PDB file of C-alpha atoms in Angstrom:
ATOM      1  CA  MET A   1      14.951 -14.901  -1.820  1.00  0.00           C
ATOM      2  CA  GLY A   2      15.931 -13.894   2.043  1.00  0.00           C
ATOM      3  CA  ARG A   3      17.094 -10.528   1.407  1.00  0.00           C
ATOM      4  CA  LEU A   4      14.862  -9.224   4.002  1.00  0.00           C
ATOM      5  CA  LEU A   5      15.411 -11.604   6.992  1.00  0.00           C
ATOM      6  CA  ASN A   6      15.191 -10.787  10.252  1.00  0.00           C
ATOM      7  CA  LYS A   7      12.848  -7.276   9.032  1.00  0.00           C
ATOM      8  CA  THR A   8       9.664  -6.525  10.059  1.00  0.00           C
ATOM      9  CA  ALA A   9       6.784  -5.110   7.926  1.00  0.00           C
ATOM     10  CA  LEU A  10       3.493  -3.380   8.218  1.00  0.00           C
ATOM     11  CA  VAL A  11       0.862  -4.046   5.204  1.00  0.00           C
ATOM     12  CA  THR A  12      -2.256  -1.847   5.562  1.00  0.00           C
ATOM     13  CA  GLY A  13      -5.157  -3.267   3.864  1.00  0.00           C
ATOM     14  CA  ALA A  14      -3.390  -6.762   3.310  1.00  0.00           C
ATOM     15  CA  SER A  15      -6.258  -9.121   3.856  1.00  0.00           C
ATOM     16  CA  ARG A  16      -6.826  -9.224  -0.514  1.00  0.00           C
ATOM     17  CA  GLY A  17      -5.830  -7.975  -4.010  1.00  0.00           C
ATOM     18  CA  ILE A  18      -2.326  -6.171  -4.086  1.00  0.00           C
ATOM     19  CA  GLY A  19      -2.097  -5.475   0.022  1.00  0.00           C
ATOM     20  CA  ARG A  20      -2.223  -9.842   0.058  1.00  0.00           C
ATOM     21  CA  GLY A  21       0.242  -9.776  -2.621  1.00  0.00           C
ATOM     22  CA  ILE A  22       2.521  -7.549  -0.840  1.00  0.00           C
ATOM     23  CA  ALA A  23       2.211  -9.248   2.449  1.00  0.00           C
ATOM     24  CA  LEU A  24       3.112 -12.850   0.685  1.00  0.00           C
ATOM     25  CA  ARG A  25       6.073 -10.849  -1.325  1.00  0.00           C
ATOM     26  CA  LEU A  26       7.787  -9.679   1.840  1.00  0.00           C
ATOM     27  CA  ALA A  27       7.451 -12.717   4.123  1.00  0.00           C
ATOM     28  CA  GLY A  28       8.615 -14.515   1.137  1.00  0.00           C
ATOM     29  CA  ASP A  29      11.748 -12.457   1.310  1.00  0.00           C
ATOM     30  CA  GLY A  30      11.804 -13.281   5.312  1.00  0.00           C
ATOM     31  CA  ALA A  31      10.127 -10.537   6.381  1.00  0.00           C
ATOM     32  CA  ALA A  32       7.610 -10.936   9.247  1.00  0.00           C
ATOM     33  CA  VAL A  33       4.585  -9.212   8.636  1.00  0.00           C
ATOM     34  CA  ALA A  34       1.633  -7.311  10.211  1.00  0.00           C
ATOM     35  CA  VAL A  35      -1.463  -7.699   8.097  1.00  0.00           C
ATOM     36  CA  ASN A  36      -4.092  -4.883   8.872  1.00  0.00           C
ATOM     37  CA  TYR A  37      -7.521  -5.646   7.849  1.00  0.00           C
ATOM     38  CA  SER A  38     -10.557  -3.353   8.227  1.00  0.00           C
ATOM     39  CA  THR A  39     -13.673  -5.597   8.372  1.00  0.00           C
ATOM     40  CA  SER A  40     -12.793  -9.171   6.749  1.00  0.00           C
ATOM     41  CA  GLU A  41     -11.232 -10.996   9.315  1.00  0.00           C
ATOM     42  CA  GLY A  42     -11.492 -14.447   7.474  1.00  0.00           C
ATOM     43  CA  ALA A  43      -9.545 -12.799   4.275  1.00  0.00           C
ATOM     44  CA  ALA A  44      -6.692 -11.828   6.820  1.00  0.00           C
ATOM     45  CA  LYS A  45      -6.480 -14.741   8.446  1.00  0.00           C
ATOM     46  CA  GLU A  46      -6.299 -16.413   4.972  1.00  0.00           C
ATOM     47  CA  THR A  47      -3.709 -14.082   4.025  1.00  0.00           C
ATOM     48  CA  VAL A  48      -1.741 -14.814   7.325  1.00  0.00           C
ATOM     49  CA  ALA A  49      -2.404 -19.325   6.715  1.00  0.00           C
ATOM     50  CA  LEU A  50      -0.911 -18.658   3.140  1.00  0.00           C
ATOM     51  CA  ILE A  51       2.136 -16.900   4.439  1.00  0.00           C
ATOM     52  CA  GLU A  52       2.244 -19.598   7.248  1.00  0.00           C
ATOM     53  CA  GLU A  53       2.081 -22.567   4.827  1.00  0.00           C
ATOM     54  CA  ALA A  54       4.624 -20.957   2.730  1.00  0.00           C
ATOM     55  CA  GLY A  55       7.326 -21.258   5.973  1.00  0.00           C
ATOM     56  CA  GLY A  56       6.824 -17.526   6.966  1.00  0.00           C
ATOM     57  CA  ARG A  57       5.713 -15.394   9.734  1.00  0.00           C
ATOM     58  CA  ALA A  58       2.635 -13.095  10.253  1.00  0.00           C
ATOM     59  CA  PHE A  59      -0.331 -12.002  12.459  1.00  0.00           C
ATOM     60  CA  ALA A  60      -3.284 -10.017  11.391  1.00  0.00           C
ATOM     61  CA  VAL A  61      -4.223  -6.438  13.125  1.00  0.00           C
ATOM     62  CA  GLN A  62      -8.130  -5.172  13.132  1.00  0.00           C
ATOM     63  CA  ALA A  63      -8.001  -1.566  12.368  1.00  0.00           C
ATOM     64  CA  ARG A  64     -10.215   0.757   9.715  1.00  0.00           C
ATOM     65  CA  LEU A  65      -8.501   3.563   8.726  1.00  0.00           C
ATOM     66  CA  GLY A  66      -9.998   6.834   8.623  1.00  0.00           C
ATOM     67  CA  SER A  67     -11.670   6.453  11.334  1.00  0.00           C
ATOM     68  CA  PRO A  68     -11.093   8.125  14.902  1.00  0.00           C
ATOM     69  CA  GLY A  69      -8.291   6.365  17.103  1.00  0.00           C
ATOM     70  CA  SER A  70      -7.561   3.833  14.324  1.00  0.00           C
ATOM     71  CA  VAL A  71      -4.079   4.745  13.911  1.00  0.00           C
ATOM     72  CA  GLU A  72      -3.536   4.350  17.683  1.00  0.00           C
ATOM     73  CA  GLN A  73      -5.844   1.161  17.122  1.00  0.00           C
ATOM     74  CA  LEU A  74      -3.293  -0.100  14.575  1.00  0.00           C
ATOM     75  CA  LEU A  75      -0.287   0.387  16.200  1.00  0.00           C
ATOM     76  CA  THR A  76      -0.738  -0.626  19.309  1.00  0.00           C
ATOM     77  CA  GLY A  77      -2.311  -4.098  17.960  1.00  0.00           C
ATOM     78  CA  VAL A  78       1.284  -3.794  15.666  1.00  0.00           C
ATOM     79  CA  GLU A  79       3.152  -3.785  18.512  1.00  0.00           C
ATOM     80  CA  ALA A  80       1.981  -6.049  20.663  1.00  0.00           C
ATOM     81  CA  GLY A  81       2.198  -8.653  17.284  1.00  0.00           C
ATOM     82  CA  LEU A  82       5.598  -7.921  16.991  1.00  0.00           C
ATOM     83  CA  VAL A  83       6.578  -8.500  20.484  1.00  0.00           C
ATOM     84  CA  GLU A  84       4.793 -12.011  20.863  1.00  0.00           C
ATOM     85  CA  LEU A  85       6.041 -12.845  17.302  1.00  0.00           C
ATOM     86  CA  THR A  86       9.827 -11.241  17.093  1.00  0.00           C
ATOM     87  CA  GLY A  87      10.671 -10.223  20.665  1.00  0.00           C
ATOM     88  CA  SER A  88      10.782  -7.160  19.859  1.00  0.00           C
ATOM     89  CA  ALA A  89       8.520  -4.208  18.402  1.00  0.00           C
ATOM     90  CA  LYS A  90      10.667  -2.650  15.487  1.00  0.00           C
ATOM     91  CA  LEU A  91       9.462  -2.206  12.304  1.00  0.00           C
ATOM     92  CA  ASP A  92      11.317  -1.983   9.612  1.00  0.00           C
ATOM     93  CA  ILE A  93       8.719  -1.498   6.645  1.00  0.00           C
ATOM     94  CA  LEU A  94       5.423   0.440   6.436  1.00  0.00           C
ATOM     95  CA  VAL A  95       3.316  -0.153   3.255  1.00  0.00           C
ATOM     96  CA  ASN A  96       0.275   2.472   3.442  1.00  0.00           C
ATOM     97  CA  ASN A  97      -1.574  -0.072   0.657  1.00  0.00           C
ATOM     98  CA  ALA A  98      -5.042   0.494   2.230  1.00  0.00           C
ATOM     99  CA  ALA A  99      -7.598   2.647   0.178  1.00  0.00           C
ATOM    100  CA  ALA A 100     -11.235   3.871  -0.437  1.00  0.00           C
ATOM    101  CA  THR A 101     -11.550   2.637  -4.005  1.00  0.00           C
ATOM    102  CA  GLY A 102     -14.998   2.133  -4.292  1.00  0.00           C
ATOM    103  CA  PHE A 103     -16.187   5.661  -5.964  1.00  0.00           C
ATOM    104  CA  ALA A 104     -16.008   4.307  -9.587  1.00  0.00           C
ATOM    105  CA  GLY A 105     -18.622   6.270 -11.595  1.00  0.00           C
ATOM    106  CA  ALA A 106     -18.934   9.512  -9.341  1.00  0.00           C
ATOM    107  CA  GLY A 107     -17.787  11.783 -11.616  1.00  0.00           C
ATOM    108  CA  PRO A 108     -16.988  15.377 -11.086  1.00  0.00           C
ATOM    109  CA  GLY A 109     -21.024  16.356 -10.750  1.00  0.00           C
ATOM    110  CA  GLU A 110     -21.823  13.004  -8.717  1.00  0.00           C
ATOM    111  CA  VAL A 111     -18.936  13.739  -6.059  1.00  0.00           C
ATOM    112  CA  THR A 112     -20.055  14.560  -2.154  1.00  0.00           C
ATOM    113  CA  GLU A 113     -18.702  15.783   0.459  1.00  0.00           C
ATOM    114  CA  GLN A 114     -18.986  12.608   2.010  1.00  0.00           C
ATOM    115  CA  ILE A 115     -17.149  10.854  -0.503  1.00  0.00           C
ATOM    116  CA  ILE A 116     -14.290  13.427  -0.433  1.00  0.00           C
ATOM    117  CA  ASP A 117     -14.025  13.335   3.404  1.00  0.00           C
ATOM    118  CA  ASN A 118     -13.982   9.261   3.373  1.00  0.00           C
ATOM    119  CA  CYS A 119     -11.114   9.629   0.518  1.00  0.00           C
ATOM    120  CA  TYR A 120      -8.890  11.565   2.445  1.00  0.00           C
ATOM    121  CA  ALA A 121      -9.289  10.350   5.108  1.00  0.00           C
ATOM    122  CA  ILE A 122      -8.045   7.001   4.653  1.00  0.00           C
ATOM    123  CA  ASN A 123      -5.905   7.514   1.623  1.00  0.00           C
ATOM    124  CA  ALA A 124      -4.076  10.350   2.721  1.00  0.00           C
ATOM    125  CA  LYS A 125      -4.843  11.313   6.710  1.00  0.00           C
ATOM    126  CA  ALA A 126      -4.503   7.916   7.693  1.00  0.00           C
ATOM    127  CA  PRO A 127      -1.131   7.076   5.604  1.00  0.00           C
ATOM    128  CA  PHE A 128       0.010  10.385   6.898  1.00  0.00           C
ATOM    129  CA  PHE A 129      -0.381  10.228  10.661  1.00  0.00           C
ATOM    130  CA  LEU A 130       0.571   6.317  10.914  1.00  0.00           C
ATOM    131  CA  ILE A 131       3.903   7.467   9.441  1.00  0.00           C
ATOM    132  CA  GLN A 132       4.233  10.344  11.681  1.00  0.00           C
ATOM    133  CA  GLN A 133       3.344   7.589  14.846  1.00  0.00           C
ATOM    134  CA  ALA A 134       5.128   4.673  13.554  1.00  0.00           C
ATOM    135  CA  LEU A 135       8.340   6.429  13.458  1.00  0.00           C
ATOM    136  CA  GLU A 136       8.835   5.273  17.160  1.00  0.00           C
ATOM    137  CA  LEU A 137       8.817   1.978  16.339  1.00  0.00           C
ATOM    138  CA  ILE A 138      11.060   2.508  12.724  1.00  0.00           C
ATOM    139  CA  PRO A 139      14.598   2.285  13.290  1.00  0.00           C
ATOM    140  CA  ASP A 140      16.996   4.003  11.306  1.00  0.00           C
ATOM    141  CA  GLY A 141      17.294   2.908   7.552  1.00  0.00           C
ATOM    142  CA  GLY A 142      13.567   1.595   7.133  1.00  0.00           C
ATOM    143  CA  ARG A 143      11.712   1.682   4.682  1.00  0.00           C
ATOM    144  CA  VAL A 144       8.210   3.771   4.146  1.00  0.00           C
ATOM    145  CA  ILE A 145       6.512   2.779   0.835  1.00  0.00           C
ATOM    146  CA  ASN A 146       3.244   4.549  -0.314  1.00  0.00           C
ATOM    147  CA  ILE A 147       0.608   2.773  -2.864  1.00  0.00           C
ATOM    148  CA  SER A 148      -0.790   5.604  -5.110  1.00  0.00           C
ATOM    149  CA  SER A 149      -2.145   5.042  -8.457  1.00  0.00           C
ATOM    150  CA  GLY A 150      -1.605   5.516 -12.048  1.00  0.00           C
ATOM    151  CA  VAL A 151      -5.284   7.799 -12.112  1.00  0.00           C
ATOM    152  CA  THR A 152      -3.089  10.782 -10.625  1.00  0.00           C
ATOM    153  CA  HIS A 153      -1.004  11.215 -13.722  1.00  0.00           C
ATOM    154  CA  SER A 154      -3.613  10.736 -16.269  1.00  0.00           C
ATOM    155  CA  ALA A 155      -7.417  12.086 -17.031  1.00  0.00           C
ATOM    156  CA  PHE A 156     -10.114   9.783 -15.379  1.00  0.00           C
ATOM    157  CA  PRO A 157     -12.934  12.003 -14.650  1.00  0.00           C
ATOM    158  CA  GLN A 158     -14.922   8.868 -12.935  1.00  0.00           C
ATOM    159  CA  GLN A 159     -12.209   8.648 -10.412  1.00  0.00           C
ATOM    160  CA  ILE A 160     -11.576  12.647  -9.402  1.00  0.00           C
ATOM    161  CA  ALA A 161     -12.441  11.668  -5.902  1.00  0.00           C
ATOM    162  CA  TYR A 162      -9.686   9.050  -5.342  1.00  0.00           C
ATOM    163  CA  ALA A 163      -7.168  10.575  -7.535  1.00  0.00           C
ATOM    164  CA  MET A 164      -7.310  13.876  -5.837  1.00  0.00           C
ATOM    165  CA  SER A 165      -6.848  12.248  -2.476  1.00  0.00           C
ATOM    166  CA  LYS A 166      -3.806   9.369  -3.871  1.00  0.00           C
ATOM    167  CA  GLY A 167      -2.157  12.443  -5.380  1.00  0.00           C
ATOM    168  CA  ALA A 168      -1.895  13.875  -1.707  1.00  0.00           C
ATOM    169  CA  LEU A 169      -0.691  10.764  -0.736  1.00  0.00           C
ATOM    170  CA  GLU A 170       2.163  11.304  -3.388  1.00  0.00           C
ATOM    171  CA  GLN A 171       2.719  15.225  -1.658  1.00  0.00           C
ATOM    172  CA  ILE A 172       3.618  13.082   1.844  1.00  0.00           C
ATOM    173  CA  THR A 173       6.034  11.041   0.238  1.00  0.00           C
ATOM    174  CA  LEU A 174       7.922  13.863  -1.533  1.00  0.00           C
ATOM    175  CA  HIS A 175       7.811  16.281   1.293  1.00  0.00           C
ATOM    176  CA  LEU A 176       8.538  14.123   3.823  1.00  0.00           C
ATOM    177  CA  ALA A 177      11.695  12.476   1.732  1.00  0.00           C
ATOM    178  CA  PRO A 178      14.060  14.986   3.424  1.00  0.00           C
ATOM    179  CA  VAL A 179      12.906  14.670   6.766  1.00  0.00           C
ATOM    180  CA  LEU A 180      13.158  10.909   6.931  1.00  0.00           C
ATOM    181  CA  ALA A 181      16.674  11.003   5.192  1.00  0.00           C
ATOM    182  CA  ALA A 182      17.836  12.866   8.388  1.00  0.00           C
ATOM    183  CA  ARG A 183      17.526   8.939   9.883  1.00  0.00           C
ATOM    184  CA  GLY A 184      18.437   7.231   6.475  1.00  0.00           C
ATOM    185  CA  ILE A 185      14.772   6.027   6.087  1.00  0.00           C
ATOM    186  CA  THR A 186      13.461   6.098   2.782  1.00  0.00           C
ATOM    187  CA  ILE A 187      10.140   6.843   1.580  1.00  0.00           C
ATOM    188  CA  ASN A 188       8.585   6.138  -2.222  1.00  0.00           C
ATOM    189  CA  THR A 189       5.366   5.826  -4.101  1.00  0.00           C
ATOM    190  CA  VAL A 190       4.518   3.046  -6.431  1.00  0.00           C
ATOM    191  CA  ALA A 191       1.758   3.687  -8.689  1.00  0.00           C
ATOM    192  CA  PRO A 192      -0.135   0.341  -9.921  1.00  0.00           C
ATOM    193  CA  GLY A 193      -2.114   0.984 -12.963  1.00  0.00           C
ATOM    194  CA  VAL A 194      -5.067  -1.570 -14.038  1.00  0.00           C
ATOM    195  CA  THR A 195      -4.347  -4.708 -11.707  1.00  0.00           C
ATOM    196  CA  ASP A 196      -6.134  -7.902 -11.430  1.00  0.00           C
ATOM    197  CA  ASN A 197      -6.983  -8.101  -7.703  1.00  0.00           C
ATOM    198  CA  GLY A 198      -9.886 -10.580  -7.699  1.00  0.00           C
ATOM    199  CA  ASP A 199     -12.483  -8.102  -8.776  1.00  0.00           C
ATOM    200  CA  PRO A 200     -15.686  -9.632 -10.816  1.00  0.00           C
ATOM    201  CA  VAL A 201     -14.984  -6.971 -13.596  1.00  0.00           C
ATOM    202  CA  PHE A 202     -11.963  -8.849 -14.690  1.00  0.00           C
ATOM    203  CA  ALA A 203     -13.525 -12.106 -15.729  1.00  0.00           C
ATOM    204  CA  ASP A 204     -15.635 -10.015 -17.556  1.00  0.00           C
ATOM    205  CA  PRO A 205     -14.488 -10.676 -21.531  1.00  0.00           C
ATOM    206  CA  GLU A 206     -15.449  -6.846 -22.786  1.00  0.00           C
ATOM    207  CA  ALA A 207     -14.216  -5.338 -19.565  1.00  0.00           C
ATOM    208  CA  LEU A 208     -11.017  -6.790 -19.625  1.00  0.00           C
ATOM    209  CA  GLU A 209     -10.744  -6.204 -23.480  1.00  0.00           C
ATOM    210  CA  GLN A 210     -11.085  -2.404 -22.967  1.00  0.00           C
ATOM    211  CA  MET A 211      -8.573  -2.648 -19.264  1.00  0.00           C
ATOM    212  CA  SER A 212      -5.789  -4.105 -21.620  1.00  0.00           C
ATOM    213  CA  ALA A 213      -5.999  -1.573 -24.315  1.00  0.00           C
ATOM    214  CA  LEU A 214      -4.174   1.100 -21.357  1.00  0.00           C
ATOM    215  CA  SER A 215      -1.001  -1.020 -20.976  1.00  0.00           C
ATOM    216  CA  VAL A 216       1.625  -0.794 -23.580  1.00  0.00           C
ATOM    217  CA  PHE A 217       1.791  -4.387 -23.272  1.00  0.00           C
ATOM    218  CA  ASN A 218      -2.270  -4.968 -23.848  1.00  0.00           C
ATOM    219  CA  ARG A 219      -2.588  -7.019 -20.895  1.00  0.00           C
ATOM    220  CA  VAL A 220      -3.692  -5.903 -17.325  1.00  0.00           C
ATOM    221  CA  GLY A 221      -1.082  -6.419 -14.460  1.00  0.00           C
ATOM    222  CA  GLN A 222      -1.196  -8.831 -11.901  1.00  0.00           C
ATOM    223  CA  VAL A 223      -0.728  -8.517  -8.116  1.00  0.00           C
ATOM    224  CA  SER A 224       2.778 -10.192  -7.831  1.00  0.00           C
ATOM    225  CA  GLU A 225       3.928  -7.861 -10.689  1.00  0.00           C
ATOM    226  CA  VAL A 226       3.167  -5.005  -8.287  1.00  0.00           C
ATOM    227  CA  ALA A 227       4.287  -6.813  -5.441  1.00  0.00           C
ATOM    228  CA  ASP A 228       7.884  -7.174  -6.800  1.00  0.00           C
ATOM    229  CA  ILE A 229       8.596  -3.984  -7.364  1.00  0.00           C
ATOM    230  CA  VAL A 230       7.366  -3.115  -3.755  1.00  0.00           C
ATOM    231  CA  ALA A 231       9.564  -5.952  -2.401  1.00  0.00           C
ATOM    232  CA  PHE A 232      12.846  -3.900  -3.994  1.00  0.00           C
ATOM    233  CA  VAL A 233      11.414  -0.749  -2.605  1.00  0.00           C
ATOM    234  CA  ALA A 234      11.500  -2.411   0.415  1.00  0.00           C
ATOM    235  CA  SER A 235      14.790  -4.089   0.131  1.00  0.00           C
ATOM    236  CA  GLY A 236      18.308  -2.941   0.847  1.00  0.00           C
ATOM    237  CA  ASP A 237      19.107  -2.574  -3.048  1.00  0.00           C
ATOM    238  CA  ALA A 238      16.374   0.655  -2.720  1.00  0.00           C
ATOM    239  CA  ARG A 239      19.164   2.538  -0.389  1.00  0.00           C
ATOM    240  CA  TRP A 240      19.712   5.214  -2.656  1.00  0.00           C
ATOM    241  CA  MET A 241      16.302   5.818  -3.883  1.00  0.00           C
ATOM    242  CA  THR A 242      13.881   8.626  -1.809  1.00  0.00           C
ATOM    243  CA  GLY A 243      10.927  10.720  -2.203  1.00  0.00           C
ATOM    244  CA  SER A 244      10.303   8.389  -6.278  1.00  0.00           C
ATOM    245  CA  PHE A 245       6.926   8.232  -8.063  1.00  0.00           C
ATOM    246  CA  ILE A 246       7.434   4.483  -9.192  1.00  0.00           C
ATOM    247  CA  ASP A 247       5.708   4.049 -12.360  1.00  0.00           C
ATOM    248  CA  ALA A 248       4.491   0.827 -11.952  1.00  0.00           C
ATOM    249  CA  THR A 249       1.388   0.616 -14.947  1.00  0.00           C
ATOM    250  CA  GLY A 250       3.098  -1.541 -17.451  1.00  0.00           C
ATOM    251  CA  GLY A 251       3.285   1.669 -19.710  1.00  0.00           C
ATOM    252  CA  THR A 252      -0.381   3.047 -19.463  1.00  0.00           C
ATOM    253  CA  LEU A 253       1.383   6.465 -18.517  1.00  0.00           C
ATOM    254  CA  LEU A 254       3.415   6.763 -21.570  1.00  0.00           C
ATOM    255  CA  GLY A 255       1.358   8.528 -23.382  1.00  0.00           C
TER     256      GLY A 255
END
């Protein structure tokens, strides 16, 4: 649709799943996209290739968020890539999507300090410092979008560490909103529910039926449906929205 023409974006954790879907959608709307990945270089290059095949512009940049120096490494790579691709280091849209998610089954009795530390390092600490340091690149009127989860507003004991860290991410959105507003920069949280991100569990009919029952639409979400919501928040149409929690769970949180 071209509503992000001449805009640039960074999507963390964009090599696959929801992050890839967001990168593809923003690029489809005209943005030049920095595709961040942690270890999956091949998958990140595939995301870039998909964008380029559709006529968009993108480049991959590696940084394992949550590790020491990773934010600085990422922004150095993003700045260099943007200059090469667009002639400017301007970053209009920052999407904090990368997350530590591999702790399903670690209920309150099984959570360790290492699990807590890892969740907070990737899901809260890295986004905070990425926003803080990226503000030198983000122009007035820019967009920051934090990807959270419906588990912060509903009880899923087996996801307690993940939910705690995502709750912290939502507090970043809330408390930075009035600060960033002075420059016309909006910051919002988008919270997906159960979304088919390509994980093998979605090929299991019994598991799929159970997950589908969580939504009032009696199905799981699609990556494109989350990406469409993020694209709206990233656009000029969402200029009067900031500090918000946007429920993208397909009605999972209705009670």
